[in-house]
Coordinates of C-alpha atoms in Angstrom, one line a residue:
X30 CA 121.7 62.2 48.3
X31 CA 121.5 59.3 50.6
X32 CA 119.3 56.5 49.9
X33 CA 118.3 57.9 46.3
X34 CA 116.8 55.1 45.0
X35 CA 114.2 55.4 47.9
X36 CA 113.9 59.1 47.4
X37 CA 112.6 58.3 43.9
X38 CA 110.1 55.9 45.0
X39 CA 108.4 57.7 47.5
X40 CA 108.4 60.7 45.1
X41 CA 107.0 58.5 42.2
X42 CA 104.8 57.0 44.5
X43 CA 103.3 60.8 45.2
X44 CA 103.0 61.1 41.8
X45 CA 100.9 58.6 41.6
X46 CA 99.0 59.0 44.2
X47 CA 98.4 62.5 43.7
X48 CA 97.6 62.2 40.1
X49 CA 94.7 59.3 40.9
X50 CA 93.5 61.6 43.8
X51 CA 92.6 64.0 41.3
X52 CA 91.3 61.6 38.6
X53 CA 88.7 60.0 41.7
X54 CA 87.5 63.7 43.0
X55 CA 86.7 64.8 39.5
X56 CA 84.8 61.4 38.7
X57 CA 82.8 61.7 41.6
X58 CA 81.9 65.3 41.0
X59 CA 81.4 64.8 37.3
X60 CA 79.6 61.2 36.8
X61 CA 77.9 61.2 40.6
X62 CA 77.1 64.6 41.3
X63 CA 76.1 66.3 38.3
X64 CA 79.0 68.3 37.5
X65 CA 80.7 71.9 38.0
X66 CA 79.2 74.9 37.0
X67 CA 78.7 78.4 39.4
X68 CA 75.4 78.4 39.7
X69 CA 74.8 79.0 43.6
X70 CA 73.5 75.4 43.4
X71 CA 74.8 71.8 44.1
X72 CA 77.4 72.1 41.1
X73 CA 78.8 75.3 42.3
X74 CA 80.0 73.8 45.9
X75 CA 81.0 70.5 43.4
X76 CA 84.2 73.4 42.7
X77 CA 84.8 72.9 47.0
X78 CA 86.0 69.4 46.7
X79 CA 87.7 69.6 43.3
X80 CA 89.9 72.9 44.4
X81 CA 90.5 72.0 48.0
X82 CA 92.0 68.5 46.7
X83 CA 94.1 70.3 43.9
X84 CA 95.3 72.9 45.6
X85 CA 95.7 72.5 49.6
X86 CA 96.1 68.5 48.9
X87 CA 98.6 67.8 45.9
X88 CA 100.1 71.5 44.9
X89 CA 100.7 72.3 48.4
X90 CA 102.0 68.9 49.3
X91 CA 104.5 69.1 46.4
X92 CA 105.3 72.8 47.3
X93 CA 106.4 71.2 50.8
X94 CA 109.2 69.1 48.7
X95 CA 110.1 71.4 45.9
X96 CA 113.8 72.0 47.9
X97 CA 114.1 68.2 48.0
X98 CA 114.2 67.5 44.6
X99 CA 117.8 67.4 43.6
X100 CA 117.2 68.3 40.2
X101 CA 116.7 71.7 41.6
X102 CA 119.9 71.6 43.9
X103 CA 121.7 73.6 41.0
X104 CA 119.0 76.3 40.9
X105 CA 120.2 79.2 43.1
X106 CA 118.5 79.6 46.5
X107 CA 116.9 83.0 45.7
X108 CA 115.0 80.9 42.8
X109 CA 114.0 78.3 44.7
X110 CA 112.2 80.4 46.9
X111 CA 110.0 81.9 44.4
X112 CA 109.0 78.7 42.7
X113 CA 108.3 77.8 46.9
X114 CA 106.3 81.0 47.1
X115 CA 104.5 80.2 43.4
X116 CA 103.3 76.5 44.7
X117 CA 101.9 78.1 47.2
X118 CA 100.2 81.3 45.7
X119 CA 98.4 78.6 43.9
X120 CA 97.2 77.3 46.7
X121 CA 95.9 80.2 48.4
X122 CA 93.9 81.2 45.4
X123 CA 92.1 77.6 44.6
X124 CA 91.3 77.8 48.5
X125 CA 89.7 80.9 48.2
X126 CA 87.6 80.2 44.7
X127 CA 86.6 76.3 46.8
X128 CA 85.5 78.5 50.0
X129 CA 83.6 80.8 48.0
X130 CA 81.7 78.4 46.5
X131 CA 80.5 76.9 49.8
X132 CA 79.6 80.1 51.2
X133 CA 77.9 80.7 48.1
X134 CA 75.7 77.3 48.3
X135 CA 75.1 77.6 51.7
X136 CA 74.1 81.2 52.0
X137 CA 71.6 80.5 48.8
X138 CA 70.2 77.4 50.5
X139 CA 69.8 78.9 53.9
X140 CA 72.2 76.6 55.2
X141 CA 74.3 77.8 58.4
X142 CA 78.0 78.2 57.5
X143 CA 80.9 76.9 60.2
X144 CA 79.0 74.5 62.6
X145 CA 81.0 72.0 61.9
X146 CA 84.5 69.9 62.8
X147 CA 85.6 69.9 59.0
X148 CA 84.7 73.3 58.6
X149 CA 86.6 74.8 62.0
X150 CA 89.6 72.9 60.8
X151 CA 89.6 73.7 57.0
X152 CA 88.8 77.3 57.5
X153 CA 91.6 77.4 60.3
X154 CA 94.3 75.8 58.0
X155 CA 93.4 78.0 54.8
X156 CA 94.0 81.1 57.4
X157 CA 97.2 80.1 58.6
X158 CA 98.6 79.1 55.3
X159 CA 97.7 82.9 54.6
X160 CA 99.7 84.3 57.3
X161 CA 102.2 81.6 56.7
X162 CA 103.1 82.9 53.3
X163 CA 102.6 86.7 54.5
X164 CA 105.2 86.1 57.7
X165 CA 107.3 83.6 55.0
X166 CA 107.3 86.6 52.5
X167 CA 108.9 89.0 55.0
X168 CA 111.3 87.0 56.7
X169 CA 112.9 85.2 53.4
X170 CA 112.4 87.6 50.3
X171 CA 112.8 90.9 51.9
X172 CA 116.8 91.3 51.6
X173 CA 116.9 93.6 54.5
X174 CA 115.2 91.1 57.1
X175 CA 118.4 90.6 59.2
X176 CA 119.7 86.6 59.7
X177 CA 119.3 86.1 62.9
X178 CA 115.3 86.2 62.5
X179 CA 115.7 84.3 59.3
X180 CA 117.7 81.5 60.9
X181 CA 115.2 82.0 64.4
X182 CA 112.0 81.5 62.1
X183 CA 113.4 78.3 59.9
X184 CA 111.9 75.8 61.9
X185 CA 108.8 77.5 63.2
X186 CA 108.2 78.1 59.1
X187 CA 109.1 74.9 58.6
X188 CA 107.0 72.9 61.5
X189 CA 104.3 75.1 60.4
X190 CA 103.9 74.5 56.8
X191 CA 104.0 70.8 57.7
X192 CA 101.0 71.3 60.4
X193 CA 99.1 73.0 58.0
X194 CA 99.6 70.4 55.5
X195 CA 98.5 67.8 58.3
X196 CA 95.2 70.0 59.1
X197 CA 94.3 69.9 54.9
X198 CA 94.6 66.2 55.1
X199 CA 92.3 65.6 58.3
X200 CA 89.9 68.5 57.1
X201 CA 89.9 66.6 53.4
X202 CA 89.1 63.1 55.0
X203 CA 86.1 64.6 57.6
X204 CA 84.9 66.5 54.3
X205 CA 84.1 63.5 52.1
X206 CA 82.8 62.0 55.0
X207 CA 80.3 64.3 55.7
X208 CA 79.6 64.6 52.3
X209 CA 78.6 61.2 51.7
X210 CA 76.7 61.1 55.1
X211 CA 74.4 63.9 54.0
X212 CA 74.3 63.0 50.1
X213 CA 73.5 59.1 50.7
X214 CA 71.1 58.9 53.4
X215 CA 68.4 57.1 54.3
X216 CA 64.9 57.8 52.4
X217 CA 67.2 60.1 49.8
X218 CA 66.3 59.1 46.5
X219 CA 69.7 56.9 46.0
X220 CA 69.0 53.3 45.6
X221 CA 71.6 52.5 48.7
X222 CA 72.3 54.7 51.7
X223 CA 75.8 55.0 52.5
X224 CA 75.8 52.0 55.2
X225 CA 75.2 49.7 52.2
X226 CA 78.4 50.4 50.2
X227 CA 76.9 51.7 47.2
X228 CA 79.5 51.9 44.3
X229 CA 79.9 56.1 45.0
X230 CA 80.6 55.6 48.4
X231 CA 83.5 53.2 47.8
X232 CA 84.4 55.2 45.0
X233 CA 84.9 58.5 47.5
X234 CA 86.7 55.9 50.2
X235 CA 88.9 55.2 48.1
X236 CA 89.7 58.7 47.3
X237 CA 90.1 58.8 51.2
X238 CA 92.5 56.2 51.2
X239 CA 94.6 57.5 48.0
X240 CA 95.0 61.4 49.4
X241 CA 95.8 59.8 53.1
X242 CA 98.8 57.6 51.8
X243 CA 99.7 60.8 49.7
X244 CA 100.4 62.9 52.6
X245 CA 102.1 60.1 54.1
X246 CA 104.8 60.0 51.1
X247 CA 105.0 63.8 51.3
X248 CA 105.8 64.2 54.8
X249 CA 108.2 61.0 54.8
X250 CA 110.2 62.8 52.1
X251 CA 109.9 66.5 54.0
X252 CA 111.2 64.6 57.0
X253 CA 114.1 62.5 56.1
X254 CA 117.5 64.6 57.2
X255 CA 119.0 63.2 54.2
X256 CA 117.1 64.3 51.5
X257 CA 117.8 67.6 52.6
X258 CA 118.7 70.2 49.7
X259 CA 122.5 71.2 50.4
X260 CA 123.4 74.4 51.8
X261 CA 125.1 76.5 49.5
X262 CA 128.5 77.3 51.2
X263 CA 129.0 73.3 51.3
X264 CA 128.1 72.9 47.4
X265 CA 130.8 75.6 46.9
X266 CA 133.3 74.1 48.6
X267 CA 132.9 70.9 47.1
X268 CA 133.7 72.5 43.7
X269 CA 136.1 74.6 44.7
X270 CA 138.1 71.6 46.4
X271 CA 137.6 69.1 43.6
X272 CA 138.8 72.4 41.2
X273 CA 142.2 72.5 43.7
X274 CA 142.9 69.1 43.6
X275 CA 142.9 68.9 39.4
X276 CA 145.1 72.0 39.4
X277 CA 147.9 70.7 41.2
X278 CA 150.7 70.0 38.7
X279 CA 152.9 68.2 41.0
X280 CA 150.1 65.2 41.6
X281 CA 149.7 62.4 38.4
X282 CA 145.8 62.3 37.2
X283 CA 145.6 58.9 37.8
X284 CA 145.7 60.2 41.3
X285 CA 143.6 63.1 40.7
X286 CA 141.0 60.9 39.5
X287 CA 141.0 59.3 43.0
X288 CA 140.8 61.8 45.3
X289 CA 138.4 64.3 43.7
X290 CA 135.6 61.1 44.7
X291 CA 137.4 60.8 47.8
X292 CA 136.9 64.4 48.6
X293 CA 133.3 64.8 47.5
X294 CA 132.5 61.8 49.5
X295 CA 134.1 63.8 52.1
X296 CA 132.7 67.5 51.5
X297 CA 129.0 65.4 51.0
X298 CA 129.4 64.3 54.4
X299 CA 129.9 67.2 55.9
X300 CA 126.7 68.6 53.7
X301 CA 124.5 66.2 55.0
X302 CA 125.7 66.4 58.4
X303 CA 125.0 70.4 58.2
X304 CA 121.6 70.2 56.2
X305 CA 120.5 67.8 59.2
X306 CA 120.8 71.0 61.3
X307 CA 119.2 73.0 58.9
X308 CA 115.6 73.0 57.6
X309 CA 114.1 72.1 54.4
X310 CA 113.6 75.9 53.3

């Protein structure tokens, strides 16, 4: 992998980010608004923000990179495009259990449902990333979808997932927004309204700002050509090679020991040059 060193900062940096997204959503839900519970009240659409950052923010945005991680470049392919499919399973279902509970609140407290920006966008991207894993389903685990529409799909899939993961993020940062607009207004019964900076509202910024810079680290490392997992028919040839070389009796092992690097080096050239051709899935 090229530039590794950088590869593991941006994917600790994820971590991170990911992991204090989490921590912020659940202490504003839990120490400023009362809590979860399914109810039909207040706590019940508490489960909206919780799931939607879980699931369509940090699961999904990892399930994005899963084929970068080159601890995983020894898994087959076939396997790797299960635990692909399993990220985002996962996703699907804490989108539906966080939309349910909005319909739920709403439609107990009269409220209309879908008039807004952050709804349009949110409800858009949880219905493409259903057709995107129905379309993804047939093209790559059917064995009998011929090649040509596999390799004709790749990047469409691959653009795709990416958009959607873009449209989470916007529809995320609007959400919190709006949220905060509605919850500390003016005349509510919160000792600041939201124009004054009270300690919950820079609190939920914050989370703004953590779950922005976590998309940006997930779509740096989806992007880069050379964090690319290698295509299979390259890793076999590199062992296959570096297996000729060692094999030959007519060539000292000093000199074995120098040209099995020299033709990885080689083979891992060629790799990335393919993979840059190729997409992420």
């Amino acid at each position: 992998m090229e530039n590794f060193r950088q590869f593991v900062g941006f994917l600790v940096a994820a971590a991170l980010l990911g992991t204090l997204s989490v921590v912020f959503v659940l202490t504003w839900v839990l120490q400023w608004r009362g809590g979860l519970a399914w109810d039909l009240g207040l706590l019940e659409f508490n489960w909206h923000p919780v799931l939607s950052t879980v699931g369509f923010i940090v699961i999904n945005g990892f399930g994005l990179i899963v084929y970068r991680l080159p601890w995983t470049w020894n898994f087959s392919k076939p396997l790797m495009k299960y635990i692909h499919f399993g990220f985002n399973i996962v996703t699907s279902v804490l989108m539906v259990i966080s939309l349910v509970a909005v319909f739920d609140f709403h439609n107990s407290k009269r409220i209309p449902n879908m008039y807004s920006l952050h709804s349009w966008i949110g409800l858009a991207a949880v219905i493409m990333h259903a057709l995107q894993i129905i379309i993804g389903v047939c093209t790559f685990l059917l064995t009998f979808t011929p090649t040509f529409i596999k390799t004709f799909y790749m990047s469409i899939h691959v653009f795709v997932g990416l958009f959607i993961f873009g449209m989470s993020i916007t529809a995320a940062e609007m959400g919190i927004t709006e949220k905060l607009i509605f919850t500390l207004r003016s005349g509510s019964n919160m000792t600041l309204p939201y124009s004054q900076s009270p300690p919950e509202a820079i609190l939920v910024n914050t989370l703004g700002v953590f779950i922005l810079l976590f998309g940006g680290c997930i779509l740096w490392i989806a992007t880069r050509p050379g964090w690319k997992r290698p295509p299979e028919h390259i890793k076999e040839n590199i062992g296959s090679e570096e297996g000729s070389i060692l094999n030959k009796t007519n060539v000292s092992t000093e000199t074995n020991m120098e040209q099995v690097p020299e033709s990885a080096a080689r083979l891992k050239h060629l790799n990335l040059e393919d993979a840059g051709q190729r997409s992420t899935f």
